[in-house]
PDB file of C-alpha atoms in Angstrom:
ATOM      1  CA  UNK A  10     -23.867  97.988 -31.689  1.00  0.00           C
ATOM      2  CA  UNK A  11     -22.134  95.036 -30.086  1.00  0.00           C
ATOM      3  CA  UNK A  12     -21.191  93.097 -33.212  1.00  0.00           C
ATOM      4  CA  UNK A  13     -17.778  91.760 -34.148  1.00  0.00           C
ATOM      5  CA  UNK A  14     -18.031  93.710 -37.416  1.00  0.00           C
ATOM      6  CA  UNK A  15     -18.449  96.942 -35.461  1.00  0.00           C
ATOM      7  CA  UNK A  16     -15.450  96.013 -33.319  1.00  0.00           C
ATOM      8  CA  UNK A  17     -13.360  95.208 -36.392  1.00  0.00           C
ATOM      9  CA  UNK A  18     -14.251  98.485 -38.128  1.00  0.00           C
ATOM     10  CA  UNK A  19     -13.561 100.418 -34.922  1.00  0.00           C
ATOM     11  CA  UNK A  20     -10.159  98.741 -34.585  1.00  0.00           C
ATOM     12  CA  UNK A  21      -9.163  99.265 -38.232  1.00  0.00           C
ATOM     13  CA  UNK A  22     -10.261 102.918 -38.255  1.00  0.00           C
ATOM     14  CA  UNK A  23      -8.423 103.545 -34.974  1.00  0.00           C
ATOM     15  CA  UNK A  24      -5.283 102.016 -36.468  1.00  0.00           C
ATOM     16  CA  UNK A  25      -5.640 104.163 -39.613  1.00  0.00           C
ATOM     17  CA  UNK A  26      -6.070 107.289 -37.497  1.00  0.00           C
ATOM     18  CA  UNK A  27      -3.042 106.347 -35.392  1.00  0.00           C
ATOM     19  CA  UNK A  28      -0.957 105.702 -38.497  1.00  0.00           C
ATOM     20  CA  UNK A  29      -1.954 109.073 -40.005  1.00  0.00           C
ATOM     21  CA  UNK A  30      -1.219 110.906 -36.725  1.00  0.00           C
ATOM     22  CA  UNK A  31       2.164 109.203 -36.363  1.00  0.00           C
ATOM     23  CA  UNK A  32       3.079 109.970 -39.971  1.00  0.00           C
ATOM     24  CA  UNK A  33       2.076 113.610 -39.554  1.00  0.00           C
ATOM     25  CA  UNK A  34       4.147 113.869 -36.381  1.00  0.00           C
ATOM     26  CA  UNK A  35       7.221 112.368 -38.037  1.00  0.00           C
ATOM     27  CA  UNK A  36       6.784 114.646 -41.068  1.00  0.00           C
ATOM     28  CA  UNK A  37       6.433 117.661 -38.764  1.00  0.00           C
ATOM     29  CA  UNK A  38       9.624 116.780 -36.887  1.00  0.00           C
ATOM     30  CA  UNK A  39      11.483 116.394 -40.193  1.00  0.00           C
ATOM     31  CA  UNK A  40      10.206 119.826 -41.229  1.00  0.00           C
ATOM     32  CA  UNK A  41      11.384 121.290 -37.917  1.00  0.00           C
ATOM     33  CA  UNK A  42      14.854 119.789 -38.477  1.00  0.00           C
ATOM     34  CA  UNK A  43      15.106 121.024 -42.064  1.00  0.00           C
ATOM     35  CA  UNK A  44      12.975 123.957 -43.246  1.00  0.00           C
ATOM     36  CA  UNK A  45      13.560 122.929 -46.874  1.00  0.00           C
ATOM     37  CA  UNK A  46      12.128 119.425 -46.300  1.00  0.00           C
ATOM     38  CA  UNK A  47       9.111 118.641 -48.481  1.00  0.00           C
ATOM     39  CA  UNK A  48       6.708 116.272 -46.681  1.00  0.00           C
ATOM     40  CA  UNK A  49       5.611 113.149 -48.534  1.00  0.00           C
ATOM     41  CA  UNK A  50       2.028 114.395 -48.516  1.00  0.00           C
ATOM     42  CA  UNK A  51       2.805 117.671 -50.295  1.00  0.00           C
ATOM     43  CA  UNK A  52       1.513 116.727 -53.735  1.00  0.00           C
ATOM     44  CA  UNK A  53       0.332 119.976 -55.354  1.00  0.00           C
ATOM     45  CA  UNK A  54      -0.904 123.465 -54.384  1.00  0.00           C
ATOM     46  CA  UNK A  55      -4.164 122.097 -52.928  1.00  0.00           C
ATOM     47  CA  UNK A  56      -2.980 118.807 -51.386  1.00  0.00           C
ATOM     48  CA  UNK A  57      -0.027 119.922 -49.291  1.00  0.00           C
ATOM     49  CA  UNK A  58       0.691 118.884 -45.713  1.00  0.00           C
ATOM     50  CA  UNK A  59       3.741 121.103 -45.612  1.00  0.00           C
ATOM     51  CA  UNK A  60       1.650 124.221 -46.151  1.00  0.00           C
ATOM     52  CA  UNK A  61      -0.718 123.192 -43.368  1.00  0.00           C
ATOM     53  CA  UNK A  62       1.986 122.106 -40.887  1.00  0.00           C
ATOM     54  CA  UNK A  63       3.521 125.571 -40.650  1.00  0.00           C
ATOM     55  CA  UNK A  64       0.267 127.337 -39.709  1.00  0.00           C
ATOM     56  CA  UNK A  65      -0.761 128.339 -36.200  1.00  0.00           C
ATOM     57  CA  UNK A  66      -3.781 126.033 -36.523  1.00  0.00           C
ATOM     58  CA  UNK A  67      -1.435 123.014 -36.794  1.00  0.00           C
ATOM     59  CA  UNK A  68      -0.242 123.521 -33.212  1.00  0.00           C
ATOM     60  CA  UNK A  69      -3.284 124.943 -31.488  1.00  0.00           C
ATOM     61  CA  UNK A  70      -2.163 123.979 -27.985  1.00  0.00           C
ATOM     62  CA  UNK A  71       1.515 124.828 -28.462  1.00  0.00           C
ATOM     63  CA  UNK A  72       2.585 121.442 -29.820  1.00  0.00           C
ATOM     64  CA  UNK A  73       1.759 119.682 -33.108  1.00  0.00           C
ATOM     65  CA  UNK A  74      -1.900 118.606 -33.220  1.00  0.00           C
ATOM     66  CA  UNK A  75      -1.050 115.059 -34.383  1.00  0.00           C
ATOM     67  CA  UNK A  76       0.386 114.352 -30.929  1.00  0.00           C
ATOM     68  CA  UNK A  77      -3.196 114.602 -29.655  1.00  0.00           C
ATOM     69  CA  UNK A  78      -4.144 112.147 -32.371  1.00  0.00           C
ATOM     70  CA  UNK A  79      -1.473 109.674 -31.285  1.00  0.00           C
ATOM     71  CA  UNK A  80      -2.880 109.673 -27.753  1.00  0.00           C
ATOM     72  CA  UNK A  81      -6.545 109.600 -28.788  1.00  0.00           C
ATOM     73  CA  UNK A  82      -6.213 106.953 -31.490  1.00  0.00           C
ATOM     74  CA  UNK A  83      -4.070 104.780 -29.185  1.00  0.00           C
ATOM     75  CA  UNK A  84      -6.870 104.784 -26.610  1.00  0.00           C
ATOM     76  CA  UNK A  85      -9.429 104.030 -29.327  1.00  0.00           C
ATOM     77  CA  UNK A  86      -7.247 101.233 -30.732  1.00  0.00           C
ATOM     78  CA  UNK A  87      -6.943  99.565 -27.323  1.00  0.00           C
ATOM     79  CA  UNK A  88     -10.720  99.865 -26.895  1.00  0.00           C
ATOM     80  CA  UNK A  89     -11.243  98.340 -30.341  1.00  0.00           C
ATOM     81  CA  UNK A  90      -8.926  95.415 -29.636  1.00  0.00           C
ATOM     82  CA  UNK A  91     -10.643  94.769 -26.311  1.00  0.00           C
ATOM     83  CA  UNK A  92     -14.049  95.022 -27.998  1.00  0.00           C
ATOM     84  CA  UNK A  93     -12.862  92.591 -30.681  1.00  0.00           C
ATOM     85  CA  UNK A  94     -11.652  90.256 -27.936  1.00  0.00           C
ATOM     86  CA  UNK A  95     -15.124  90.446 -26.362  1.00  0.00           C
ATOM     87  CA  UNK A  96     -13.817  92.059 -23.213  1.00  0.00           C
ATOM     88  CA  UNK A  97     -16.744  93.818 -21.574  1.00  0.00           C
ATOM     89  CA  UNK A  98     -15.747  97.359 -20.716  1.00  0.00           C
ATOM     90  CA  UNK A  99     -17.934  99.248 -18.246  1.00  0.00           C
ATOM     91  CA  UNK A 100     -20.618 101.664 -19.380  1.00  0.00           C
ATOM     92  CA  UNK A 101     -18.648 104.613 -17.957  1.00  0.00           C
ATOM     93  CA  UNK A 102     -15.735 103.739 -20.260  1.00  0.00           C
ATOM     94  CA  UNK A 103     -17.902 103.949 -23.383  1.00  0.00           C
ATOM     95  CA  UNK A 104     -19.438 107.153 -22.032  1.00  0.00           C
ATOM     96  CA  UNK A 105     -15.974 108.670 -21.571  1.00  0.00           C
ATOM     97  CA  UNK A 106     -14.735 107.415 -24.934  1.00  0.00           C
ATOM     98  CA  UNK A 107     -17.830 108.789 -26.667  1.00  0.00           C
ATOM     99  CA  UNK A 108     -17.355 112.147 -24.936  1.00  0.00           C
ATOM    100  CA  UNK A 109     -13.680 112.216 -25.939  1.00  0.00           C
ATOM    101  CA  UNK A 110     -14.538 111.358 -29.529  1.00  0.00           C
ATOM    102  CA  UNK A 111     -17.193 114.087 -29.516  1.00  0.00           C
ATOM    103  CA  UNK A 112     -14.506 116.584 -28.484  1.00  0.00           C
ATOM    104  CA  UNK A 113     -12.372 115.141 -31.268  1.00  0.00           C
ATOM    105  CA  UNK A 114     -15.236 115.713 -33.695  1.00  0.00           C
ATOM    106  CA  UNK A 115     -15.539 119.351 -32.644  1.00  0.00           C
ATOM    107  CA  UNK A 116     -11.787 119.800 -33.105  1.00  0.00           C
ATOM    108  CA  UNK A 117     -11.810 118.031 -36.491  1.00  0.00           C
ATOM    109  CA  UNK A 118     -14.682 120.201 -37.719  1.00  0.00           C
ATOM    110  CA  UNK A 119     -12.796 123.325 -36.690  1.00  0.00           C
ATOM    111  CA  UNK A 120      -9.734 122.012 -38.552  1.00  0.00           C
ATOM    112  CA  UNK A 121     -11.863 121.263 -41.629  1.00  0.00           C
ATOM    113  CA  UNK A 122     -13.178 124.826 -41.582  1.00  0.00           C
ATOM    114  CA  UNK A 123      -9.691 126.253 -41.120  1.00  0.00           C
ATOM    115  CA  UNK A 124      -8.245 124.085 -43.923  1.00  0.00           C
ATOM    116  CA  UNK A 125     -10.988 125.024 -46.354  1.00  0.00           C
ATOM    117  CA  UNK A 126     -11.499 128.708 -45.626  1.00  0.00           C
ATOM    118  CA  UNK A 127      -8.434 130.069 -43.818  1.00  0.00           C
ATOM    119  CA  UNK A 128      -5.432 128.004 -44.903  1.00  0.00           C
ATOM    120  CA  UNK A 129      -6.910 127.129 -48.319  1.00  0.00           C
ATOM    121  CA  UNK A 130      -4.942 123.898 -48.481  1.00  0.00           C
ATOM    122  CA  UNK A 131      -5.760 120.274 -47.722  1.00  0.00           C
ATOM    123  CA  UNK A 132      -3.495 117.873 -45.873  1.00  0.00           C
ATOM    124  CA  UNK A 133      -4.061 114.293 -47.128  1.00  0.00           C
ATOM    125  CA  UNK A 134      -3.054 112.684 -43.820  1.00  0.00           C
ATOM    126  CA  UNK A 135      -5.277 115.138 -41.959  1.00  0.00           C
ATOM    127  CA  UNK A 136      -8.140 114.126 -44.226  1.00  0.00           C
ATOM    128  CA  UNK A 137      -7.569 110.503 -43.192  1.00  0.00           C
ATOM    129  CA  UNK A 138      -8.020 111.653 -39.605  1.00  0.00           C
ATOM    130  CA  UNK A 139     -11.199 113.518 -40.589  1.00  0.00           C
ATOM    131  CA  UNK A 140     -12.518 110.452 -42.399  1.00  0.00           C
ATOM    132  CA  UNK A 141     -12.001 108.035 -39.503  1.00  0.00           C
ATOM    133  CA  UNK A 142     -12.986 110.255 -36.581  1.00  0.00           C
ATOM    134  CA  UNK A 143     -16.679 110.470 -37.484  1.00  0.00           C
ATOM    135  CA  UNK A 144     -17.279 106.708 -37.822  1.00  0.00           C
ATOM    136  CA  UNK A 145     -15.275 106.096 -34.640  1.00  0.00           C
ATOM    137  CA  UNK A 146     -17.530 108.527 -32.801  1.00  0.00           C
ATOM    138  CA  UNK A 147     -20.663 106.918 -34.261  1.00  0.00           C
ATOM    139  CA  UNK A 148     -19.458 103.403 -33.407  1.00  0.00           C
ATOM    140  CA  UNK A 149     -18.510 104.335 -29.830  1.00  0.00           C
ATOM    141  CA  UNK A 150     -21.843 106.086 -29.394  1.00  0.00           C
ATOM    142  CA  UNK A 151     -23.616 103.055 -30.887  1.00  0.00           C
ATOM    143  CA  UNK A 152     -21.825 100.803 -28.406  1.00  0.00           C
ATOM    144  CA  UNK A 153     -22.808 103.155 -25.597  1.00  0.00           C
ATOM    145  CA  UNK A 154     -26.448 103.471 -26.682  1.00  0.00           C
ATOM    146  CA  UNK A 155     -26.766  99.771 -27.436  1.00  0.00           C
ATOM    147  CA  UNK A 156     -25.508  98.696 -24.027  1.00  0.00           C
ATOM    148  CA  UNK A 157     -26.809 101.458 -21.801  1.00  0.00           C
ATOM    149  CA  UNK A 158     -29.680 101.327 -19.325  1.00  0.00           C
ATOM    150  CA  UNK A 159     -31.923 103.139 -21.836  1.00  0.00           C
ATOM    151  CA  UNK A 160     -30.803 101.169 -24.883  1.00  0.00           C
ATOM    152  CA  UNK A 161     -34.384 100.463 -25.850  1.00  0.00           C
ATOM    153  CA  UNK A 162     -35.395 104.153 -25.915  1.00  0.00           C
ATOM    154  CA  UNK A 163     -36.875 105.802 -28.983  1.00  0.00           C
ATOM    155  CA  UNK A 164     -33.988 108.240 -29.478  1.00  0.00           C
ATOM    156  CA  UNK A 165     -31.455 105.428 -29.131  1.00  0.00           C
ATOM    157  CA  UNK A 166     -33.290 103.253 -31.650  1.00  0.00           C
ATOM    158  CA  UNK A 167     -33.559 106.172 -34.098  1.00  0.00           C
ATOM    159  CA  UNK A 168     -29.858 106.907 -33.751  1.00  0.00           C
ATOM    160  CA  UNK A 169     -28.916 103.253 -34.285  1.00  0.00           C
ATOM    161  CA  UNK A 170     -31.198 103.042 -37.319  1.00  0.00           C
ATOM    162  CA  UNK A 171     -29.940 106.250 -38.987  1.00  0.00           C
ATOM    163  CA  UNK A 172     -26.267 106.427 -37.967  1.00  0.00           C
ATOM    164  CA  UNK A 173     -24.886 105.164 -41.302  1.00  0.00           C
ATOM    165  CA  UNK A 174     -27.126 107.524 -43.246  1.00  0.00           C
ATOM    166  CA  UNK A 175     -25.828 110.334 -41.048  1.00  0.00           C
ATOM    167  CA  UNK A 176     -22.255 109.260 -41.827  1.00  0.00           C
ATOM    168  CA  UNK A 177     -22.935 109.132 -45.581  1.00  0.00           C
ATOM    169  CA  UNK A 178     -24.494 112.609 -45.496  1.00  0.00           C
ATOM    170  CA  UNK A 179     -21.540 113.926 -43.485  1.00  0.00           C
ATOM    171  CA  UNK A 180     -19.042 112.494 -45.991  1.00  0.00           C
ATOM    172  CA  UNK A 181     -21.066 113.945 -48.879  1.00  0.00           C
ATOM    173  CA  UNK A 182     -21.144 117.404 -47.277  1.00  0.00           C
ATOM    174  CA  UNK A 183     -17.386 117.445 -46.641  1.00  0.00           C
ATOM    175  CA  UNK A 184     -16.618 116.227 -50.169  1.00  0.00           C
ATOM    176  CA  UNK A 185     -19.013 118.849 -51.603  1.00  0.00           C
ATOM    177  CA  UNK A 186     -17.394 121.624 -49.555  1.00  0.00           C
ATOM    178  CA  UNK A 187     -13.948 120.536 -50.776  1.00  0.00           C
ATOM    179  CA  UNK A 188     -15.210 120.364 -54.355  1.00  0.00           C
ATOM    180  CA  UNK A 189     -16.750 123.818 -54.176  1.00  0.00           C
ATOM    181  CA  UNK A 190     -13.840 125.487 -52.363  1.00  0.00           C
ATOM    182  CA  UNK A 191     -11.220 124.195 -54.761  1.00  0.00           C
ATOM    183  CA  UNK A 192     -13.336 124.057 -57.923  1.00  0.00           C
ATOM    184  CA  UNK A 193     -11.038 126.484 -59.746  1.00  0.00           C
ATOM    185  CA  UNK A 194      -8.066 124.199 -59.143  1.00  0.00           C
ATOM    186  CA  UNK A 195      -9.955 121.004 -60.015  1.00  0.00           C
ATOM    187  CA  UNK A 196     -11.014 122.638 -63.322  1.00  0.00           C
ATOM    188  CA  UNK A 197      -7.349 123.073 -64.285  1.00  0.00           C
ATOM    189  CA  UNK A 198      -6.797 119.324 -64.002  1.00  0.00           C
ATOM    190  CA  UNK A 199      -9.290 118.439 -66.715  1.00  0.00           C
TER     191      UNK A 199
END
């Protein structure tokens, strides 16, 4: 996918991910400074960043996870701006970016599982990160597949044809899992 629309979506989603990661980092630092601080994204018992930020999962590598997001989304944002500016980046760059975003996907899926089934709380800013990481991965992979030496291959064509369906199914599964896991709480809101 070499279109300007793809570049624009990639850039906007990278910026949204960066904004969410920066906000989470700032909120985490405020919580570290003042244990009684209530983050702006702590809305109710289910949607509560504060509850998530204090878990071991929120600092898997010994520092707040959003710092990884700041680095990763900054790289993606630069790539998106260059793509938008029609700067041709080498194939190896898109290969590396796709691999990095795949690792990000694995990490995000682990965090989704942990949020739903271990922590039992959702972080709204984290969910923004979840929501933008998958399309970023699909767009980077599309750019890689569409410009690679085997871009005309059957698997590549199938991927390019079905990528948005895959994204829609992924979103539907995550929303369904959230709905099921917190159905008791949602029922109290009606």
